[in-house]
mmCIF file of C-alpha atoms in Angstrom:
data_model
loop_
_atom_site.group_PDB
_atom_site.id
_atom_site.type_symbol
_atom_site.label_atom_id
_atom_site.label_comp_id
_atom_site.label_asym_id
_atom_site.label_seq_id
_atom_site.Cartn_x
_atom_site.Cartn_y
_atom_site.Cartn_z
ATOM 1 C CA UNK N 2 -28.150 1.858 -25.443
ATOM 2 C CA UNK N 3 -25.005 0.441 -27.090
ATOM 3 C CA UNK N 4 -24.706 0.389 -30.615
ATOM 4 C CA UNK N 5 -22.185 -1.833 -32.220
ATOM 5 C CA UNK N 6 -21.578 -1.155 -36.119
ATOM 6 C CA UNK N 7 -18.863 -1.072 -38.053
ATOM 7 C CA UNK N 8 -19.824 1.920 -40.478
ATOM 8 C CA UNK N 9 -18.986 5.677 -38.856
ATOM 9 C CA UNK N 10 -21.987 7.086 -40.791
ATOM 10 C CA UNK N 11 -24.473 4.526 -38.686
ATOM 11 C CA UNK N 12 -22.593 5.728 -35.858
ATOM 12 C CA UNK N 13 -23.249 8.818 -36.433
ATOM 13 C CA UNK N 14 -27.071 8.638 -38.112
ATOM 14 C CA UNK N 15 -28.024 6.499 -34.698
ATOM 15 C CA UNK N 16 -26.236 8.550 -32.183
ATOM 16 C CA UNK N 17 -28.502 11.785 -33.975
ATOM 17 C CA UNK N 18 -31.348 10.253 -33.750
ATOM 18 C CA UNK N 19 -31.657 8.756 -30.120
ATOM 19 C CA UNK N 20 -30.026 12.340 -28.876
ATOM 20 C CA UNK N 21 -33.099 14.057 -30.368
ATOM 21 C CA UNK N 22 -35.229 11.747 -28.279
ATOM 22 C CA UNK N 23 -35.515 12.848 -24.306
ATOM 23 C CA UNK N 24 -36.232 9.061 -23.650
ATOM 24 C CA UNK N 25 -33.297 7.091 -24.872
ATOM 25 C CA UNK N 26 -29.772 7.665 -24.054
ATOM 26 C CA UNK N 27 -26.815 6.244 -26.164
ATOM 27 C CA UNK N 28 -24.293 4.995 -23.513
ATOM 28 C CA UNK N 29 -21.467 3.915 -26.221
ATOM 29 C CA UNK N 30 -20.572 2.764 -29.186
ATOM 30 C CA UNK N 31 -18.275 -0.127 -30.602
ATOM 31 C CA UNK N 32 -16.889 -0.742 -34.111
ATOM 32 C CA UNK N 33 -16.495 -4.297 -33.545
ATOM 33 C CA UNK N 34 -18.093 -7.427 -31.606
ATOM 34 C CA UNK N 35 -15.020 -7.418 -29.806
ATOM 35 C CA UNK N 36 -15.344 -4.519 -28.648
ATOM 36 C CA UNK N 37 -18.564 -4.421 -28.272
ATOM 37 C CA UNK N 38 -18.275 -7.158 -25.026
ATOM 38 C CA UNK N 39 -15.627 -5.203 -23.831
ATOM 39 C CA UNK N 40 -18.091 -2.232 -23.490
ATOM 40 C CA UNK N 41 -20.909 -3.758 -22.801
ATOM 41 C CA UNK N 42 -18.613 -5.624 -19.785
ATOM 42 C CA UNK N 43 -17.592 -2.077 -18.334
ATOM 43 C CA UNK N 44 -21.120 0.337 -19.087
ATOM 44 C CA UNK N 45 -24.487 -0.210 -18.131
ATOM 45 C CA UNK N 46 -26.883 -0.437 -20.885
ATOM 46 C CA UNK N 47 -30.471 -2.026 -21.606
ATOM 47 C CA UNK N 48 -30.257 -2.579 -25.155
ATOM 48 C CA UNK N 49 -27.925 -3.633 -27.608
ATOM 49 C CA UNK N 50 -28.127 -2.473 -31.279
ATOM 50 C CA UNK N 51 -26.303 -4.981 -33.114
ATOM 51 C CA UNK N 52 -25.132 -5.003 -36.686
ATOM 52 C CA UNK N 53 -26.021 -8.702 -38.312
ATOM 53 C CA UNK N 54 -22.497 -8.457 -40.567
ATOM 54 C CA UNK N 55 -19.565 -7.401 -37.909
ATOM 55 C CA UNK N 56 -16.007 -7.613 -39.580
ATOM 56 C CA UNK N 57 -14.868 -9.768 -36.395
ATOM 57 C CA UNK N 58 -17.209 -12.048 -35.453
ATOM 58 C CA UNK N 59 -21.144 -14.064 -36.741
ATOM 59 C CA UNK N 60 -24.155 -12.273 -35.403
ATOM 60 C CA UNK N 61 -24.868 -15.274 -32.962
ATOM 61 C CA UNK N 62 -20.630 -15.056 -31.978
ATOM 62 C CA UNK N 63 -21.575 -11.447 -30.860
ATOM 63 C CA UNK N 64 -24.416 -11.792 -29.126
ATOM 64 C CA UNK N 65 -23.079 -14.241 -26.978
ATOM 65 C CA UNK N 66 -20.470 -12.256 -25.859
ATOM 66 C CA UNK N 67 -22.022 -9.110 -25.441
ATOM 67 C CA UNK N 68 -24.698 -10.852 -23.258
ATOM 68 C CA UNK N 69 -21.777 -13.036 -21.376
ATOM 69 C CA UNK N 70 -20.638 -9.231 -20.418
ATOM 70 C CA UNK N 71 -24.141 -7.894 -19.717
ATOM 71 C CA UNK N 72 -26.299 -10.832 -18.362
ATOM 72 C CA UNK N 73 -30.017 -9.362 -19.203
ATOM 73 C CA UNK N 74 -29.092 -7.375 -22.022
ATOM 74 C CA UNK N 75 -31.348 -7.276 -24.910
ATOM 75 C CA UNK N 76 -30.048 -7.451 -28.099
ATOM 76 C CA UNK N 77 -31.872 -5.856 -31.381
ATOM 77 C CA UNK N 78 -30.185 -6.872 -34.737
ATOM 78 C CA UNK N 79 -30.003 -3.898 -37.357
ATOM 79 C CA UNK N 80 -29.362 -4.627 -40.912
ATOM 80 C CA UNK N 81 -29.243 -4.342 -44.405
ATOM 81 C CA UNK N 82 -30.140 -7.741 -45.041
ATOM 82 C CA UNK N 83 -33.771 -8.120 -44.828
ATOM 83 C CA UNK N 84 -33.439 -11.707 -46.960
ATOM 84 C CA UNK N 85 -35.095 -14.789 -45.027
ATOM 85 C CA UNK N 86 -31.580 -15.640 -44.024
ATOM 86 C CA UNK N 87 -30.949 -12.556 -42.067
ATOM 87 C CA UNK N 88 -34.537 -13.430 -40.094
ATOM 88 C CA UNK N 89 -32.775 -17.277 -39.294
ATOM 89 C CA UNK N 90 -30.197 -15.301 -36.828
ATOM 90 C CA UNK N 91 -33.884 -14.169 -34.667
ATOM 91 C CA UNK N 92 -33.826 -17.960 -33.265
ATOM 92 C CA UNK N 93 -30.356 -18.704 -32.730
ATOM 93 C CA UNK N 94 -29.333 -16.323 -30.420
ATOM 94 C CA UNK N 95 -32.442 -15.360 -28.529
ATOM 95 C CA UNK N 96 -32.588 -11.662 -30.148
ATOM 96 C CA UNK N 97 -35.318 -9.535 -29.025
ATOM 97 C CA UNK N 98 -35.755 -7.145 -31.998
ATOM 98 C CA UNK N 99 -35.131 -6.731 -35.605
ATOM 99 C CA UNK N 100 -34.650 -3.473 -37.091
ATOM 100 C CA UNK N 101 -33.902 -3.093 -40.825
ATOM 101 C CA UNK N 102 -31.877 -0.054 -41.576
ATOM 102 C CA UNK N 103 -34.312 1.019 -44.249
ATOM 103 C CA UNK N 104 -36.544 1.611 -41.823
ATOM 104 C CA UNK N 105 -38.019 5.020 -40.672
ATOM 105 C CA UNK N 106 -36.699 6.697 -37.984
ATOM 106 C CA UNK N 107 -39.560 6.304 -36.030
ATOM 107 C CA UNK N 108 -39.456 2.621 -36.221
ATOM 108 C CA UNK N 109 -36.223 2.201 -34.675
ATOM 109 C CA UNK N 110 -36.680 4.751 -31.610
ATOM 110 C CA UNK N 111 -39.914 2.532 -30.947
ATOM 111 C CA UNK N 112 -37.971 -0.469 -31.205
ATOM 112 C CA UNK N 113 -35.592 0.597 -28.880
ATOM 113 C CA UNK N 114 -38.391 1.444 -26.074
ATOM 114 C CA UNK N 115 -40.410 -1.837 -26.824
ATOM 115 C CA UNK N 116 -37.353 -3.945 -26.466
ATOM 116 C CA UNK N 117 -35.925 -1.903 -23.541
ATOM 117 C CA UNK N 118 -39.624 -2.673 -21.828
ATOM 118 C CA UNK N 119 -39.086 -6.388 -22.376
ATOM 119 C CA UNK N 120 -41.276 -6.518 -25.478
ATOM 120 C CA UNK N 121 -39.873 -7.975 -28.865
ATOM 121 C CA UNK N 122 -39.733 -5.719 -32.060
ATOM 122 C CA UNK N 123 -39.811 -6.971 -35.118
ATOM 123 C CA UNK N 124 -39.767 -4.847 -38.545
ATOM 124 C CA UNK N 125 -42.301 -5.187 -41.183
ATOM 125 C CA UNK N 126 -39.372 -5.777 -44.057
ATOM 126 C CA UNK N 127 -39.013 -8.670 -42.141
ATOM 127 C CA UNK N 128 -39.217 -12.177 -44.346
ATOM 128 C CA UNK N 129 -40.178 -14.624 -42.209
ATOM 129 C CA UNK N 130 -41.691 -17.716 -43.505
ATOM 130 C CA UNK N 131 -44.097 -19.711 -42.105
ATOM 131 C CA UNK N 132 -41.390 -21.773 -40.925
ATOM 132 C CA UNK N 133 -39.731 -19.867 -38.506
ATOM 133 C CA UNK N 134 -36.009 -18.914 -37.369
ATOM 134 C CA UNK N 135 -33.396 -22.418 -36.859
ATOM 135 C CA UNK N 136 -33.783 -24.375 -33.617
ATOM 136 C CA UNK N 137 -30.999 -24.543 -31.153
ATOM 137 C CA UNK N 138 -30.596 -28.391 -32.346
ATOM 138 C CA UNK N 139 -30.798 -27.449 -35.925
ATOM 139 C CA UNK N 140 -28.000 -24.815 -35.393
ATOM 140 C CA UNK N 141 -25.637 -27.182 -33.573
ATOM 141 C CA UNK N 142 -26.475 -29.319 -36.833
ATOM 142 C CA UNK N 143 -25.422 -26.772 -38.898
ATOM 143 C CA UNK N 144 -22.137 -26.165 -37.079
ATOM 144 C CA UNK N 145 -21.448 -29.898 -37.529
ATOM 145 C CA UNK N 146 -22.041 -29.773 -41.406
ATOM 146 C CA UNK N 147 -19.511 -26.683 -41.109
ATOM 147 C CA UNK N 148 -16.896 -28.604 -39.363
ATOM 148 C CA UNK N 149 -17.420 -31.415 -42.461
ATOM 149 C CA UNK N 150 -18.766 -34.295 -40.084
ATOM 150 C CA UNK N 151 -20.298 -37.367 -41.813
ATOM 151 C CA UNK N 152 -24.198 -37.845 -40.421
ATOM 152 C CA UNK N 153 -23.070 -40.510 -38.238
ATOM 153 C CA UNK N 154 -20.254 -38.078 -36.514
ATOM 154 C CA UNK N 155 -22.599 -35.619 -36.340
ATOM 155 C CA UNK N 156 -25.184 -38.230 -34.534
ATOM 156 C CA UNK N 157 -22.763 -39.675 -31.994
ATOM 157 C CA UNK N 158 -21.784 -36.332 -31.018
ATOM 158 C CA UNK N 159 -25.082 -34.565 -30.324
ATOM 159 C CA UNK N 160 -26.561 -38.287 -28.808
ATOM 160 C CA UNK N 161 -29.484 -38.319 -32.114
ATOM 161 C CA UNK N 162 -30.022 -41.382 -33.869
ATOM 162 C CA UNK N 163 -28.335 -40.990 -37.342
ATOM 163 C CA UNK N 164 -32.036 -40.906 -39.438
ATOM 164 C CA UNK N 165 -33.017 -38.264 -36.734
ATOM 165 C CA UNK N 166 -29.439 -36.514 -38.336
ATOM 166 C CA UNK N 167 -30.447 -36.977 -41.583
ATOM 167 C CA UNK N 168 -33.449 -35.086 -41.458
ATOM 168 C CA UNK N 169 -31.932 -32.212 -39.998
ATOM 169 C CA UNK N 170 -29.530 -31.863 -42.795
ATOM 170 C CA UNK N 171 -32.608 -32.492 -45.397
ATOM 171 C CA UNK N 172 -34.104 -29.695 -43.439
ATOM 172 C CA UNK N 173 -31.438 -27.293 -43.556
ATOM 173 C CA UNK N 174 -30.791 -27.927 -47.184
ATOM 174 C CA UNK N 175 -34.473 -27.306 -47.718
ATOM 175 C CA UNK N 176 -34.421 -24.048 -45.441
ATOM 176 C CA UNK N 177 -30.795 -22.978 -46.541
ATOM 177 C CA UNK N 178 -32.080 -23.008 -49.975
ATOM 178 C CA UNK N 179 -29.186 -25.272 -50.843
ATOM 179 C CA UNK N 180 -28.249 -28.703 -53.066
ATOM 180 C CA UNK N 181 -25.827 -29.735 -51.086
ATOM 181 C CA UNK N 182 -24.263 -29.572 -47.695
ATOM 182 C CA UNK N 183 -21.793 -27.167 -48.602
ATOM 183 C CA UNK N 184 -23.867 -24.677 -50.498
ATOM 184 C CA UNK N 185 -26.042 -25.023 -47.154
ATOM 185 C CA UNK N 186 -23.016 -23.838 -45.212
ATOM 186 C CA UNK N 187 -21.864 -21.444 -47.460
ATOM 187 C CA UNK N 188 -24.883 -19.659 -47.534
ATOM 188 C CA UNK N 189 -25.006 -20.028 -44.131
ATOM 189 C CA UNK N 190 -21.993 -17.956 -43.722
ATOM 190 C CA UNK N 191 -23.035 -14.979 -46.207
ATOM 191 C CA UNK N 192 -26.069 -15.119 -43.884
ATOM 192 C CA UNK N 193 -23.963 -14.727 -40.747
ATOM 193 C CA UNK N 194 -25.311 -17.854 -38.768
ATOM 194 C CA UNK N 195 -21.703 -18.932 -38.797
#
């Protein structure tokens, strides 16, 4: 397992716990996304325990990379954040797990082994509506609105009619809890989708 987590206490709380457990192994451990790929590009590991705020780079940013360096890799986030926001990031980049860091010891070792087994872990602090994480369409939506594209921009550049556009953005304003477009994507940054 690589963890990647910028706070040396987590480092060293995670590292305890998976050393007192004759099943896991903890192959390494990055303070950064960046580093984090470069690890991950250069050690063999199953699972990736992935903070959802990195100093560096969004939760989806990190993911990417790590698995671009570890095709197969599974990828658990682990966070403070158990707001409805936090749960968005499950859908955009494929993760396999969620693991709140409230949660008991227990709960994380058997997220580990469920994830590392190909199963997906989820944690009971875990707000998901009945809704369900962001499509991949309604994330590359999203990235428009960040960039400040008009509807019709955003329309002609993902090839969707410009009503089809429209109700993206009404859903994302809806699901962002947002007025406006940029309230959408600033909350959308404190979330860490962006």
């Amino acid at each position: 397992m690589l963890l990647v987590d910028d706070h040396p206490i987590v480092h060293e709380g995670v590292e305890t716990l998976v050393s007192r457990d004759p099943t896991l192994r903890m192959c390494s451990r990055a303070h950064s996304a960046h580093e984090g790929a470069l690890i991950a590009a250069r050690e063999p590991c199953d699972v990736v325990l992935l903070d959802l705020h990195l100093p560096d780079s969004s939760a989806p940013q990190a993911a990417m990379a790590i698995r671009a360096a570890r095709p197969g890799v599974k990828v658990i986030l682990f966070t403070g954040d158990a707001r409805r926001s936090a749960a968005l990031n499950l859908g955009l980049i494929g993760t396999d797990g969620f693991v709140h860091k409230d949660t008991a010891c227990t709960s994380l070792v058997t997220a580990i082994r469920d994830v590392a087994a190909g199963r997906r872990f989820f944690d009971s602090t875990l707000d998901l509506e009945s809704e369900g994480p962001l499509s991949r369409r309604e994330f590359q939506v999203l990235q428009r609105l960040a960039m400040g594209e008009s509807n019709a921009e955003i329309a002609a550049k993902l090839g969707l009619a410009s009503n089809t556009v429209k109700s993206y953005v009404q859903a994302l304003l809806a699901r962002m809890d947002a007025r406006n477009r940029l309230e959408a994507v600033v909350n959308a940054q404190q979330a860490g989708l962006l």
